[in-house]
Every structure is written in C-alpha cells, then in structure tokens.
Coordinates of C-alpha atoms in Angstrom, one line a residue:
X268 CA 8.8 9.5 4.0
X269 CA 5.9 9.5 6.5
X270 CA 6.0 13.5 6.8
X271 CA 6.1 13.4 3.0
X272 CA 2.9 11.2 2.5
X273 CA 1.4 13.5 5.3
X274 CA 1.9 16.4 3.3
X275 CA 1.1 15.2 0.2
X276 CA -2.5 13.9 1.2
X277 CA -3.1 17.6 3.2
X278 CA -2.0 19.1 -0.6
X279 CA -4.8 16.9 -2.2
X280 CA -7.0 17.2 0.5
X281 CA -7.1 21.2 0.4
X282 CA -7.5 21.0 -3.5
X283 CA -10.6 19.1 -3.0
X284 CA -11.8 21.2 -0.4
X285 CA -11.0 24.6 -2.3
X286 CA -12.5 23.2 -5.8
X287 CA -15.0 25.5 -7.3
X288 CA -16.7 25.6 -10.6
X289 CA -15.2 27.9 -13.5
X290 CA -16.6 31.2 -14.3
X291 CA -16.4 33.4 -17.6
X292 CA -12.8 34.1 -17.0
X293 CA -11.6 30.7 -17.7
X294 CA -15.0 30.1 -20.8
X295 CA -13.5 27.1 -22.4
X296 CA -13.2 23.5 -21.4
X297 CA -12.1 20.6 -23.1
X298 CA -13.5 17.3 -21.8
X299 CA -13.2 13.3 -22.8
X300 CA -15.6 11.2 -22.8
X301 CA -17.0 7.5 -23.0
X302 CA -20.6 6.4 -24.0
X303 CA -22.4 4.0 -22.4
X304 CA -25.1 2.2 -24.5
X305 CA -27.8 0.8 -21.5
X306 CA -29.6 -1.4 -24.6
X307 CA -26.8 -3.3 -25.7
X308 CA -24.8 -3.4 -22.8
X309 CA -21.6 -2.0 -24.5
X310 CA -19.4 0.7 -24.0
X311 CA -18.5 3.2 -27.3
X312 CA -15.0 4.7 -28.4
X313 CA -14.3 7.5 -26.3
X314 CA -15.4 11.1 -28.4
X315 CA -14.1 15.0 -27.8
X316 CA -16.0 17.8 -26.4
X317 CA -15.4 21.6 -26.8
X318 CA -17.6 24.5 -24.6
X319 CA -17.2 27.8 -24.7
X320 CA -19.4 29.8 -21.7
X321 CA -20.7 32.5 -23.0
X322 CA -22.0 33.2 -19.4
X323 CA -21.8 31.6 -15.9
X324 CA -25.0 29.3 -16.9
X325 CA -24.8 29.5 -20.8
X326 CA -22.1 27.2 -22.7
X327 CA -22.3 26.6 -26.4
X328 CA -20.8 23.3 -27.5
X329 CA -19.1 20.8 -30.3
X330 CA -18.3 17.3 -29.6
X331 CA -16.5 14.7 -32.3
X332 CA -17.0 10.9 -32.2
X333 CA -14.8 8.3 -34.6
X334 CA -15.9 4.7 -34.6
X335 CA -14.3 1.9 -36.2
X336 CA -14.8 -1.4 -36.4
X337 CA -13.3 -4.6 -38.1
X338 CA -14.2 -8.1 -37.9
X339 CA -12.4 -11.5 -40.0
X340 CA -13.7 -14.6 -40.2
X341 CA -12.7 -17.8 -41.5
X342 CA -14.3 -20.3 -43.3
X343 CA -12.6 -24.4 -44.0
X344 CA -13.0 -26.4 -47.2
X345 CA -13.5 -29.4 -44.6
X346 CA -15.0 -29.1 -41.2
X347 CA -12.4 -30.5 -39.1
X348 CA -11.3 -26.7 -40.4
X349 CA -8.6 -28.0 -42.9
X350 CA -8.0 -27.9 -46.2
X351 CA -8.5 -24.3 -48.2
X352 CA -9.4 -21.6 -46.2
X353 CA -11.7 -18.6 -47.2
X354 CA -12.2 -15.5 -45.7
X355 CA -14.8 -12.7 -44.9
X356 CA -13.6 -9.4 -43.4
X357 CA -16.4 -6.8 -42.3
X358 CA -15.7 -3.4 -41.5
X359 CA -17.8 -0.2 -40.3
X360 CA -17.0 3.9 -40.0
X361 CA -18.9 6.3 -38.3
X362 CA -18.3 10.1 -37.8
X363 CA -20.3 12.3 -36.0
X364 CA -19.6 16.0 -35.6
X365 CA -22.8 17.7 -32.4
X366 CA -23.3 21.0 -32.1
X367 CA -25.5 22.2 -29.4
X368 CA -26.1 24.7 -26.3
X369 CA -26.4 24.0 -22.5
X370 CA -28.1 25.9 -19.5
X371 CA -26.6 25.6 -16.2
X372 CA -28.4 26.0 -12.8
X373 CA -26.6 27.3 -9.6
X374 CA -26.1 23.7 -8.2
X375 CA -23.7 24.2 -5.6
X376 CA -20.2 25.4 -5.3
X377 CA -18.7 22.4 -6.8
X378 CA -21.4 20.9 -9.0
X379 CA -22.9 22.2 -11.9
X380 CA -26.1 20.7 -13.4
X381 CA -27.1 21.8 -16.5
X382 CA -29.6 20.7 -19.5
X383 CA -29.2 21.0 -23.3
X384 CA -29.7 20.0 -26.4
X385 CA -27.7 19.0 -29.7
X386 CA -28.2 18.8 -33.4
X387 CA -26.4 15.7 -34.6
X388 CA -24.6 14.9 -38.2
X389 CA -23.0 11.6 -39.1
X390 CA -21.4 10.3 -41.9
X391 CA -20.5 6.3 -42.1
X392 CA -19.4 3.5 -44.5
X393 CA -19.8 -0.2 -44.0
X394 CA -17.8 -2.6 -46.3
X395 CA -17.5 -6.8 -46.6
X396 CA -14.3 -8.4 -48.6
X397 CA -15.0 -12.2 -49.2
X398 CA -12.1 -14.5 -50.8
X399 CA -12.9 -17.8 -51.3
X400 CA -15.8 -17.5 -49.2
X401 CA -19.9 -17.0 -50.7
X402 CA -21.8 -15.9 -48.1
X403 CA -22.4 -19.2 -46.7
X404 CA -18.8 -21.2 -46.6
X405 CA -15.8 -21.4 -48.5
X406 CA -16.2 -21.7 -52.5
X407 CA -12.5 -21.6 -54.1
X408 CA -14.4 -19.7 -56.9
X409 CA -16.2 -16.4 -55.4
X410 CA -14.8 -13.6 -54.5
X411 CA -17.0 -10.4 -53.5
X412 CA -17.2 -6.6 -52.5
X413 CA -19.6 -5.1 -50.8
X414 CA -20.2 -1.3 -49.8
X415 CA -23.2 0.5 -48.6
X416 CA -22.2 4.3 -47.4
X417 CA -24.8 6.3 -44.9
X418 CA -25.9 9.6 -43.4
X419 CA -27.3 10.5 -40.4
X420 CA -29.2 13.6 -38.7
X421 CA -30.6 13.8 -35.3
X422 CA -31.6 15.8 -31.9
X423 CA -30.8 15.0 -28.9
X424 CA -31.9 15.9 -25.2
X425 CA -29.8 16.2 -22.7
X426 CA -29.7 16.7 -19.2
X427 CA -26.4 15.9 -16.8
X428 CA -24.1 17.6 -14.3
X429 CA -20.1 18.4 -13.9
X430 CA -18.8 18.1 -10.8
X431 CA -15.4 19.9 -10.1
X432 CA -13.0 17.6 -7.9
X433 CA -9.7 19.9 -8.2
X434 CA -8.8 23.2 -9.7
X435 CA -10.7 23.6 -13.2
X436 CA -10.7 19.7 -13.3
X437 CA -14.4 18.2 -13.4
X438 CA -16.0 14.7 -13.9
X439 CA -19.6 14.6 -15.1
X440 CA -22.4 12.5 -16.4
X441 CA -24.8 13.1 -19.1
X442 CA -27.9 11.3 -20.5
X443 CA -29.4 11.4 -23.7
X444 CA -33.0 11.2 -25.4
X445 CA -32.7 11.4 -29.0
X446 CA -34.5 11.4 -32.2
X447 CA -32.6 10.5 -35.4
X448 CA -32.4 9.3 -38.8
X449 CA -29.9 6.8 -41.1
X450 CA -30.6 7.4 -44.7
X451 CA -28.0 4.2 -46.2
X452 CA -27.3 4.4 -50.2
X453 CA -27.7 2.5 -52.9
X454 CA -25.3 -0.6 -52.0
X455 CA -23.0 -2.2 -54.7
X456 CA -22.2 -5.2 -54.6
X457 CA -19.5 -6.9 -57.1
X458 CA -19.4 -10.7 -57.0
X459 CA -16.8 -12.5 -59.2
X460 CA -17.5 -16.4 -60.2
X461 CA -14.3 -18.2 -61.5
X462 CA -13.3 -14.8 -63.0
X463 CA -16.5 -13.0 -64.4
X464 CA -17.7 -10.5 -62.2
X465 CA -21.4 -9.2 -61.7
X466 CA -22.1 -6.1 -60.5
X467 CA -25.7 -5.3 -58.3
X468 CA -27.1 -1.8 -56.1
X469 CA -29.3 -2.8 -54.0
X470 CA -32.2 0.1 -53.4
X471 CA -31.3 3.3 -50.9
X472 CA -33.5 3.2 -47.8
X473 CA -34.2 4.8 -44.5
X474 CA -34.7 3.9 -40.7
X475 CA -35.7 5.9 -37.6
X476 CA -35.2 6.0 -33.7
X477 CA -36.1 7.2 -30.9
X478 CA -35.2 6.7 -27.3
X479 CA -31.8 6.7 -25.1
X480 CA -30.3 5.6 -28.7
X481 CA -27.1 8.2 -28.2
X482 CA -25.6 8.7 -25.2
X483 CA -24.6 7.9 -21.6
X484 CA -21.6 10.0 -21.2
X485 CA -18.7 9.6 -18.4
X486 CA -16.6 12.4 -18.7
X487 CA -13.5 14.4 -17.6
X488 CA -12.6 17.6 -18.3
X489 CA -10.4 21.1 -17.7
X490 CA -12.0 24.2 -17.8
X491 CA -9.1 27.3 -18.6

C-alpha cells in the first residue's frame, strides 16, 4: 500500500510538473464557472463557457448563464401565526447568452493571461402569486398576479488568466468591468377582490450600470 501511495503521488507530481498550456492543435476548451458578486457579497449559479483559439494568443468565445430564483412567504390571520394562512410566492429568470474575443500574452509555460471583451444579451421574467395575501398581510379576499418581463444588453471588460495544473486541465480567474442596460416592460398586474378581478400595466422603464456589475469568475476547464 505504501509503494502504491508512493507511486501514485510521483504520477500526480510529474503531471504537475509536465503541465503546459494548449496550442492550436487542441483550439477548443470547455470550462465551468462560478461568479462572484464583490457588492453583494454573494455567489451566482454556476454558467458555461465555449473558446475556440483561432491562434496560440487569439480565442473567440460564448459563455451561457441560467438563473432562477424562488421565494414563499407566509402570512397569519392572527399573529401568534394561527388561524388562515395566505401566501406570496416570488420568482425571477434570467438568461444570458456572451459572445466575445480574448488576447493572450506569452505568460509562462503554464499560465496564460489574457484580456477581452464581451457583448452581453439577457432575457428575464419576474413574477409574484398572492392567495389570501394583499401586499401587506393576509386578506381571505385578494388574490393577485404579477408579471413584469425584461431585456438586457451590455459590454463587458475583461481581463484574467488560466493556469494549467495537469494535462489540458486549467483553473483561472477573470474580472469584469461592465456597462449595461435593463429595459423592464409594461407590468400587469391582475388583482381579484371577492371574485371581480382588475387588471393594471404599470409603464415600461429603463435602468443603467456601470462598474464590477457582472463578473468575478472561478473557473475550471479542458482544453482538447
């Protein structure tokens, strides 16, 4: 058991030691990765990357995100939380589809810096379900829907660096400096009172930002 052990760590060892970035006869990599958002604190759901090198320092790219989201919350007739019981479910969609280019320096054998850029499209949909419940505690009579759909467009800076532990097998990090824009539509809403229902849309708008408002990327990948 102790010669196996040996030999196993001198097998990982000499990987590690042998590991060399990819060239143009292995242009693709697939890669995972997991977003880090610095202003909030919070980690995103993990997104999908696809490069193709169209040389040794030029990759073209296209990454995929899906977030989801769902939150239910109750709401008591009485506050010792007994009694009828309403409730308001929230949920939010986003899906974002990047497509961009990268430019890799020499680095060193093993690590690969590069910089880039991406052009970013998202489609979303936010939605609220209340039973029993009108938007400030349970009412046996209101029940509601609410939807508000959205679109986004950005451009994002990058700049970040894959570092190749094994055979083909990198991690890397990226940051982000972005510019983008949420256009939400018209929201409906459709309230119904003891069984007549009312139907509003509230005005479309639009918001901006700019800053580290996109990504902080871990990643792992293959090149082949």
């Amino acid at each position: 058991m102790k010669k196996l052990m040996i030999l196993v760590s001198a097998v990982a060892l000499s990987g590690t030691m042998f590991a060399q970035k990819g060239t143009t006869d292995n242009p693709f990599s697939l890669e995972g990765q997991l977003s880090y958002n610095a202003a909030s604190l919070s980690f995103n759901a993990p997104s999908l990357r696809m490069r193709y090198f169209l040389a040794d320092d030029l990759a073209g790219r296209v990454s995929l995100s899906i977030n989801n989201s769902s939150t239910k919350d109750y709401y008591y007739e009485n506050a010792n939380n007994e009694g009828g019981e309403g409730t308001g479910v929230s949920k939010e969609s986003m899906t974002m589809i990047s497509l961009g280019a990268e430019k890799h320096f020499a680095g060193t054998d093993k690590l690969s810096p590069y910089v880039g850029a991406d052009l970013v499209f998202g489609m979303g949909n936010s939605s609220e379900k209340w039973d029993k419940f009108d938007g400030f505690g349970y009412n046996a009579n209101v029940t509601a829907t609410i939807k508000s759909p959205s679109s986004m467009i950005g451009l994002n800076l990058v700049a970040g660096t894959d570092y190749y532990f094994a055979e083909n097998i990198y991690v890397g990090l990226e940051l982000g400096l972005g510019f983008g824009t949420t256009t939400y539509k018209a929201e409906e809403t459709v309230v119904t009172v003891a069984g007549t229902s009312t139907t509003s849309l509230e005005a479309p708008s639009k918001e901006s930002a700019f800053g580290n408002n996109f990504i902080g990327n871990f990643r792992l990948g293959w090149r082949f």
